Amino acid sequence: MIPVIHIEDYSYELPQERIAKYPLERRDASKLLIYKGSQPVKDTFRSLPNYLPEDALMVFNNTRVVPARLFFRRATGAHIEIFCLEPQSPAEYVENFASTGSCRWKCVIGNSKRWKDDVLNFDAQGSDPRLDAIDLKARLIGREGQTGTVEFSWSTGAAFSEVLQLCGRVPIPPYLNRDTEEIDLERYQTLYARERGSVAAPTAGLHFTEEVLEAIRSKGIHTDNVCLHVGAGTFLPVKSSLVSEHDMHREPFSINLSLLRLLLERKGKVVAVGTTSVRTLESLYYVGAELLESGTLCDVRQWAPYEKEYGYSTNEALQAIVDYLEKNGLEKLTVGTRIIIVPGFKFRIVDMMVTNFHQPQSTLLLLISAFVGGDWKTIYNFALDEGFRFLSYGDSSLLYKHYE
């Protein structure tokens, strides 16, 4: 049954001065809140390895943020901002980024009413001969509300990934209320980012340094990666009072067969770095359950965890995915998820979570509440009282799952 939840119950006062506009000089110098179900305690992020059990499996999201904001101009002089969301043709990220000459993307379009049927020219905003040579253009193929399908074309033989690197800007969160700056090119990216495709960083990972990662590994903790490409929907607030009326965006994710086997054999705690890793890992049960039900690999529906009770164990669901991949000679599961994690959700894989502090009335705050058994206000009141910095460039927390 879809739970009845009013988003107003997940609000708190967040003063503007508590939103971290810039990262600290050192990634691991941020504060760390530790919550095991009683009074939170405070430490610094570089101490994180001290709180992790030695037999843990720690899972990171190794997606990489792409400079997805592009600025064009009409012949009339009007400026149009195009924010790339998801590749359409070719539909696969790797193939699309390798495209030479043209490709299509689903995009958010600013000033969309001003864009008719004309072809837009890239707004170089300077005299860079490389941009002149690329001659990047945009043509609107179809429109749906604030989004549309845009065809990009360019003159050189460069791959689209190179075009974005030259022409695009890193899409920092709108609540920072500033333009992208040089510091964001490095710091709005995790050290272990590999797979291009996100338009927002998995920000829990921004705190990790090589020293912290080495301390984790030297403790005997196994580390591995999933990849979920974070969409622009991560910025969208819940606008309806009833959470059941909120539509979650689809995000593609992939996970290696080797990690699925590790999850089947796991004996220690599973620690997810970030809500994106949590959503990826917890989606696996529903991918496997649907495989057992229908024999078909399909995306995870938004309300799948609440609409019906599957009778399978977690290991049965994971084994179904492993069997499917082995049967089809695949080394990686690639699928999408719209899963929404709200109070009442049954966590089947993740035991501990590293995460930042999230916006009021957001789906991420609902996830936190579900994970800690509803006591999110204790955590957030403590963070506000103790001077923690909030949101993407803010401080961090280590949360333990609430057990009934």
XYZ file of C-alpha atoms in Angstrom:
404
model
C 0.000 0.000 0.000
C 1.334 3.430 -0.950
C 1.926 5.302 2.333
C 0.103 8.543 3.112
C 2.835 11.089 3.875
C 2.529 14.871 4.042
C 5.730 16.588 2.968
C 5.085 19.461 5.410
C 5.984 17.031 8.207
C 9.533 16.910 6.820
C 10.411 20.572 7.030
C 12.869 22.527 9.156
C 14.222 26.052 9.150
C 17.469 26.273 7.196
C 19.014 29.752 7.382
C 20.801 30.875 4.213
C 24.049 31.359 6.107
C 24.097 27.635 6.987
C 24.190 26.602 3.319
C 27.826 25.995 2.362
C 28.458 28.147 -0.706
C 32.024 26.862 -1.179
C 33.944 23.729 -0.142
C 36.449 23.788 2.695
C 40.136 23.970 1.789
C 40.589 20.289 2.673
C 37.955 17.748 1.712
C 38.305 15.697 4.911
C 38.305 18.719 7.257
C 34.509 18.777 7.292
C 32.570 17.898 10.431
C 31.190 14.375 10.832
C 28.008 13.572 12.772
C 27.667 9.976 13.980
C 24.204 8.668 14.824
C 23.534 5.156 16.140
C 20.021 5.725 17.402
C 20.683 7.773 20.538
C 22.331 11.171 21.011
C 24.473 12.155 17.983
C 28.182 12.782 18.469
C 30.518 15.092 16.545
C 33.921 14.417 15.008
C 35.803 15.297 11.822
C 35.514 13.409 8.551
C 39.116 12.222 8.583
C 38.124 10.100 11.623
C 35.489 8.201 9.614
C 37.561 4.962 9.358
C 37.512 4.688 13.175
C 33.726 4.212 13.118
C 33.620 1.532 10.411
C 33.583 -2.207 11.279
C 36.589 -4.107 9.951
C 34.552 -6.662 7.983
C 32.438 -4.026 6.217
C 31.798 -3.700 2.495
C 31.850 -0.015 1.501
C 30.123 0.934 -1.743
C 30.785 4.192 -3.644
C 29.052 5.765 -6.636
C 31.767 6.410 -9.227
C 29.665 8.501 -11.600
C 31.344 11.604 -12.999
C 29.684 14.999 -13.377
C 29.666 16.332 -16.928
C 29.661 20.066 -17.813
C 26.045 19.821 -18.922
C 25.025 23.520 -18.998
C 25.296 25.085 -22.446
C 24.449 28.669 -23.433
C 23.186 29.549 -26.905
C 21.847 32.672 -28.580
C 19.185 33.351 -31.168
C 19.724 35.658 -34.130
C 17.597 38.180 -32.217
C 20.177 38.166 -29.411
C 17.992 36.275 -26.918
C 19.947 33.869 -24.715
C 18.798 30.257 -24.291
C 20.237 27.960 -21.621
C 20.209 24.246 -22.397
C 20.782 21.749 -19.595
C 21.554 18.226 -20.854
C 19.663 15.583 -18.882
C 19.791 12.239 -20.648
C 21.105 10.977 -23.996
C 18.473 10.105 -26.608
C 20.408 9.231 -29.759
C 22.597 7.346 -29.267
C 20.783 6.375 -26.049
C 23.806 4.854 -24.315
C 26.055 7.335 -22.497
C 29.348 5.907 -23.754
C 28.190 5.858 -27.385
C 26.689 9.335 -27.145
C 29.816 10.884 -25.646
C 31.837 9.253 -28.437
C 29.572 10.727 -31.161
C 31.234 12.931 -33.767
C 29.222 15.463 -35.713
C 25.824 15.235 -34.023
C 23.796 13.665 -31.209
C 20.491 14.183 -29.396
C 19.706 14.765 -25.721
C 16.680 15.261 -23.523
C 17.250 18.722 -22.030
C 15.796 21.312 -19.701
C 15.460 24.531 -21.682
C 15.596 27.953 -20.079
C 13.696 30.734 -21.856
C 12.059 27.934 -23.845
C 9.154 30.119 -25.025
C 11.633 32.288 -26.922
C 12.955 29.345 -28.900
C 10.872 28.744 -32.004
C 12.064 26.678 -34.955
C 15.378 28.424 -35.536
C 18.815 26.831 -35.146
C 20.759 28.307 -32.236
C 24.446 29.194 -32.260
C 26.631 28.561 -29.248
C 27.266 31.712 -27.238
C 31.061 31.676 -27.026
C 31.126 34.837 -24.874
C 34.698 35.589 -25.945
C 37.209 35.038 -28.701
C 38.375 31.444 -28.383
C 39.364 30.095 -31.820
C 38.686 26.523 -30.625
C 35.020 27.394 -30.030
C 34.778 29.063 -33.411
C 36.168 25.905 -35.029
C 33.659 23.668 -33.264
C 30.740 25.842 -34.460
C 28.306 24.168 -32.037
C 24.624 24.504 -32.946
C 21.348 23.349 -31.368
C 18.047 22.459 -33.026
C 14.809 21.763 -31.146
C 13.341 18.415 -32.243
C 10.429 18.171 -29.819
C 9.098 19.907 -26.735
C 7.371 18.665 -23.585
C 6.810 21.322 -20.918
C 10.165 22.628 -19.681
C 12.050 19.780 -21.349
C 12.666 18.986 -24.975
C 14.741 16.854 -27.322
C 17.647 18.850 -28.707
C 19.925 17.882 -31.575
C 23.473 19.196 -31.242
C 25.747 19.443 -34.259
C 29.313 20.632 -34.634
C 31.914 20.986 -37.372
C 35.088 19.320 -36.105
C 35.684 15.610 -35.717
C 35.766 15.947 -31.932
C 33.763 13.580 -29.729
C 30.774 15.094 -27.934
C 32.575 14.593 -24.606
C 35.311 16.959 -25.863
C 32.683 19.438 -27.074
C 31.116 19.509 -23.587
C 34.500 19.973 -21.938
C 35.167 23.031 -24.099
C 31.671 24.523 -24.261
C 29.842 23.362 -21.151
C 29.761 24.517 -17.552
C 29.604 22.358 -14.437
C 25.970 22.472 -13.227
C 26.409 23.373 -9.565
C 23.171 23.327 -7.512
C 20.872 26.332 -7.976
C 20.618 26.901 -4.198
C 24.260 28.052 -4.151
C 23.017 31.238 -5.847
C 26.242 31.845 -7.763
C 27.829 31.086 -11.099
C 30.179 28.159 -11.624
C 33.739 29.089 -10.652
C 37.150 27.560 -11.219
C 37.112 25.788 -7.837
C 33.973 23.838 -8.824
C 35.737 22.144 -11.730
C 37.781 20.136 -9.231
C 35.771 20.149 -6.026
C 32.306 19.372 -7.415
C 33.719 15.976 -8.360
C 34.722 13.014 -6.206
C 38.324 11.760 -6.330
C 37.111 8.391 -7.596
C 34.712 9.706 -10.291
C 35.071 7.613 -13.449
C 31.877 7.072 -15.474
C 30.626 10.254 -17.193
C 26.912 10.974 -17.046
C 25.745 12.872 -13.929
C 24.440 16.418 -13.925
C 24.824 16.596 -10.136
C 27.565 15.206 -7.912
C 26.982 12.368 -5.448
C 28.000 14.838 -2.766
C 28.599 12.438 0.136
C 31.734 11.382 -1.714
C 33.179 14.892 -1.923
C 34.724 14.528 1.562
C 36.965 11.568 0.737
C 40.712 12.116 0.348
C 43.356 9.592 -0.662
C 44.413 9.469 2.998
C 40.914 8.578 4.204
C 40.482 5.985 1.454
C 43.843 4.405 2.313
C 42.954 4.294 6.022
C 39.691 2.509 5.139
C 41.443 -0.090 2.992
C 44.263 -0.626 5.508
C 41.619 -1.518 8.077
C 40.646 -4.464 5.909
C 37.397 -2.943 4.658
C 36.524 -4.009 1.120
C 35.572 -1.151 -1.212
C 33.664 -1.383 -4.469
C 31.648 0.790 -6.848
C 28.216 1.129 -8.354
C 27.359 3.772 -10.933
C 24.124 5.743 -10.807
C 23.992 8.816 -13.010
C 22.414 11.574 -10.944
C 19.712 13.493 -12.813
C 18.525 17.079 -12.522
C 15.513 15.792 -10.605
C 17.748 15.640 -7.548
C 17.247 19.429 -7.329
C 13.458 19.272 -7.611
C 11.473 19.897 -4.408
C 8.316 17.951 -3.591
C 5.649 20.452 -4.672
C 2.541 18.480 -3.742
C 1.444 18.125 -0.122
C 0.950 14.386 -0.520
C 4.194 12.601 -1.374
C 2.151 10.021 -3.302
C 1.542 12.715 -5.956
C 5.256 13.354 -6.530
C 6.836 11.812 -9.634
C 10.368 10.487 -9.258
C 12.747 10.860 -12.186
C 14.384 7.849 -13.794
C 18.100 7.394 -13.161
C 20.160 4.731 -14.956
C 22.499 2.610 -12.873
C 24.939 -0.236 -13.355
C 26.591 -2.708 -11.026
C 29.247 -5.305 -11.787
C 28.573 -9.007 -11.511
C 31.538 -9.314 -9.136
C 29.912 -6.928 -6.631
C 26.590 -8.771 -6.872
C 28.429 -11.970 -5.936
C 30.065 -10.151 -3.009
C 26.660 -9.004 -1.774
C 25.437 -12.593 -1.895
C 28.416 -13.738 0.175
C 28.488 -10.754 2.555
C 28.981 -11.397 6.239
C 29.706 -7.891 7.539
C 27.913 -4.564 7.318
C 27.253 -2.869 3.987
C 28.149 0.850 4.101
C 26.720 2.985 1.295
C 28.409 6.271 0.465
C 25.566 8.621 -0.424
C 21.854 8.353 -1.040
C 22.521 7.466 -4.693
C 24.423 4.341 -3.614
C 21.587 3.519 -1.194
C 18.970 3.823 -3.947
C 21.064 1.680 -6.281
C 21.655 -1.109 -3.775
C 18.098 -1.159 -2.469
C 16.723 -1.227 -6.027
C 18.443 -4.564 -6.600
C 15.876 -6.528 -4.604
C 13.051 -5.313 -6.866
C 15.029 -5.973 -10.055
C 15.591 -9.547 -8.860
C 12.028 -10.049 -7.625
C 10.610 -8.968 -10.995
C 13.026 -11.318 -12.746
C 11.689 -14.170 -10.632
C 8.089 -13.119 -11.318
C 8.268 -12.427 -15.051
C 11.670 -13.518 -16.308
C 12.162 -9.970 -17.614
C 14.789 -7.394 -16.705
C 13.016 -4.076 -16.178
C 13.317 -0.712 -14.446
C 12.282 -0.370 -10.816
C 8.954 1.443 -10.508
C 8.604 4.326 -8.058
C 6.168 2.584 -5.720
C 7.280 -1.025 -6.307
C 8.346 -1.503 -2.638
C 4.867 -0.583 -1.377
C 2.433 -1.912 -3.983
C 2.876 -5.590 -3.210
C 4.683 -7.944 -0.875
C 7.170 -10.130 -2.705
C 7.709 -13.499 -1.125
C 11.398 -13.800 -1.977
C 14.392 -13.408 0.295
C 17.046 -10.827 -0.503
C 19.491 -13.542 -1.505
C 16.945 -15.156 -3.817
C 16.456 -11.834 -5.591
C 20.211 -11.203 -5.881
C 20.796 -14.762 -7.101
C 18.183 -14.223 -9.832
C 20.167 -11.255 -11.144
C 23.451 -13.191 -11.004
C 21.869 -16.123 -12.859
C 20.448 -13.795 -15.513
C 23.805 -12.107 -16.126
C 25.695 -15.402 -16.264
C 23.134 -16.946 -18.625
C 23.422 -13.988 -20.991
C 27.214 -13.661 -20.759
C 27.044 -10.225 -19.117
C 29.531 -8.812 -16.617
C 27.355 -5.877 -15.593
C 23.723 -5.200 -14.732
C 22.448 -2.045 -16.458
C 18.927 -0.868 -15.703
C 17.042 2.178 -14.377
C 15.280 3.067 -11.149
C 12.561 5.475 -10.052
C 12.455 4.077 -6.542
C 11.312 6.418 -3.769
C 12.404 5.531 -0.242
C 10.045 6.871 2.399
C 9.185 5.961 6.025
C 7.911 2.393 6.073
C 10.467 1.181 3.513
C 12.183 -2.120 4.371
C 15.959 -1.819 3.909
C 17.341 -5.155 2.765
C 20.999 -4.486 1.916
C 22.376 -1.238 3.389
C 23.321 -1.151 7.111
C 25.190 2.160 7.354
C 25.195 5.309 5.271
C 27.541 8.263 4.738
C 25.516 11.292 3.669
C 25.365 15.089 3.760
C 22.511 17.206 5.162
C 19.601 17.656 2.802
C 17.026 20.281 1.918
C 13.739 20.606 3.811
C 10.761 18.870 2.194
C 12.952 16.786 -0.116
C 12.771 13.124 -1.076
C 16.299 12.741 0.323
C 15.105 13.835 3.767
C 12.335 11.218 3.510
C 15.015 8.606 2.789
C 17.018 9.679 5.855
C 13.912 9.471 8.044
C 13.157 5.981 6.749
C 16.722 4.843 7.429
C 16.976 6.098 11.026
C 13.477 5.057 12.072
C 11.846 8.476 11.860
C 14.140 10.358 14.242
C 15.600 12.725 11.656
C 14.795 15.836 13.703
C 17.221 14.785 16.471
C 19.995 14.587 13.872
C 19.182 17.853 12.124
C 18.594 19.838 15.324
C 21.971 18.653 16.607
C 23.651 19.633 13.324
C 22.072 23.095 13.416
C 22.994 23.615 17.084
C 26.589 22.463 16.524
C 27.323 24.698 13.555
C 27.330 22.060 10.806
C 27.324 23.312 7.208
C 24.467 22.071 5.003
C 23.807 20.759 1.478
C 26.218 19.843 -1.329
C 29.411 21.528 -0.078
C 28.431 21.073 3.561
C 29.424 18.649 6.305
C 28.783 14.925 6.563
C 27.181 12.255 8.716
C 27.501 8.530 9.344
C 24.087 7.034 10.045
C 23.304 3.544 11.311
C 20.139 1.783 10.176
C 17.312 1.609 12.680
C 16.413 -1.985 13.540
C 12.900 -2.790 14.717
